[in-house]
Amino acid sequence: MKKYSLSLFALVVALFVSNCGGGDPLIDPIKAGLNSQNYEQALAMADTAIMKDPTNGTPHYYKAVVYNNLAKLEANPNDRTPLYEKMRSSLMEARAKYDVAESPAAEANEITPLILDTWELEHNEGIKYATVDSVMESVDAPLSWSIAHLNNATTINPDSVLSFDVIAQIYYMNQEPAKAAESITTAINLQETAAASEYDRLGSYYFLSQQPENAVTAIEEGLEIYPDSVFLIEKLADGLFQIDQTDKALSVMDRLIQNDPGNARYHLVIGTRVYQRVLSLSDQVTEARDQIFDLERNDGSQEEIDALNERIETLEAEMQPLTDRAESELLEAAELDDTIPSTFNTLGILYQNNSAALFDKRNNTVDNDEAEMFDTQAREEATKAMQFYEKAAELDPDNTSYWNSLFRIYTLLDMREEAEEAMKKAGM
């Protein structure tokens, strides 16, 4: 019986030696290093194999496997990134070798599964650190960990639209809109035709990162594909207003109104944006007048004073039609929908500013009759402002800013009891 057992053992050993003898002498040492988790040895053997046979893709493949295993040993996702970069590089090198080989090794079919399995691991980990409470609570900066994992996912699989889309959302959650814009741009560029909503998000990220010009460009690109997208048209108009292309913005909004003339929100947007432009011009007028005051007080150049006066005239000439347009649009919005507090508040601001301008004229004239006329007109405008502020406060009684505005108007019109009540509701 012992003799039989020894013979059987000898046969097994012989078979094992025979199988080893049929292996690849360049690849087997790499596999041995992997199996023993001696990764330094495996890398050294892979480099040796590459030197001996530069056309062989298999050493590059196993080198990638080593880097993948090393990455999994790192708890911090940021420490995995350079390893994944080397892994990706080795896999691409292996694929290039296999593509031109007459008879590629079986490992050629393992490249894509290895990429996808590793990508899936990192992508899903990234989502966990942004959505799963128990995971988020395990680290100090969970969104940063989420971003790191997702960056790893895109390092391994740079064609993943999904990962770039998700990482854009996480950057937004982490208050990094500029990086969110970069990521969603990559997602858009990876697709043959991106969705309108992705261009909308890109525009939003650019606005949030104080890049309105880029936002306009991105939205215009989206509108080339989706010319009837209402939300892209609205966002384009908003961007054009922000970069002071008022005429173009109004033209864009007019397109919307033509398609839906009864939409109060469109009229409100136009009225509000146009009036913001008026206020910007008004600030420039005030600045110019302050400069004139300083020049006159310090015996400045009459030429400079004349130039500033000309600029004021130009600005005021631009302001008047814009003010009229804003008033018209806001009144239209109020008529179409009398439930939006901001419509009435903006009208209140418009008429209050009209009143203040007329009071200035009253104070700066030496003609008593003219002063009386300006005073009457100023109080009429203040009364209109009061009525609109009251409507806004009626619709949104908890808004203290509305009551604050009413307090100032009541005080101006010498309505003491009303002013006292408004002051209380304003929390003053």
JSON list of C-alpha atoms in Angstrom, two decimals, residues 18 30 64 66 129 148 261 314 396:
[
{"chain": "A", "resi": 18, "resn": "SER", "atom": "CA", "xyz": [4.76, 19.00, -16.87]},
{"chain": "A", "resi": 30, "resn": "ILE", "atom": "CA", "xyz": [4.76, 37.73, -12.58]},
{"chain": "A", "resi": 64, "resn": "ALA", "atom": "CA", "xyz": [-1.96, 46.65, -14.48]},
{"chain": "A", "resi": 66, "resn": "VAL", "atom": "CA", "xyz": [-0.53, 44.54, -9.78]},
{"chain": "A", "resi": 129, "resn": "TYR", "atom": "CA", "xyz": [-19.88, 59.00, 0.47]},
{"chain": "A", "resi": 148, "resn": "ALA", "atom": "CA", "xyz": [-11.83, 61.40, -4.85]},
{"chain": "A", "resi": 261, "resn": "PRO", "atom": "CA", "xyz": [-48.27, 86.20, -24.21]},
{"chain": "A", "resi": 314, "resn": "THR", "atom": "CA", "xyz": [-26.37, 109.94, -22.36]},
{"chain": "A", "resi": 396, "resn": "ASP", "atom": "CA", "xyz": [-46.47, 87.87, 1.91]}
]
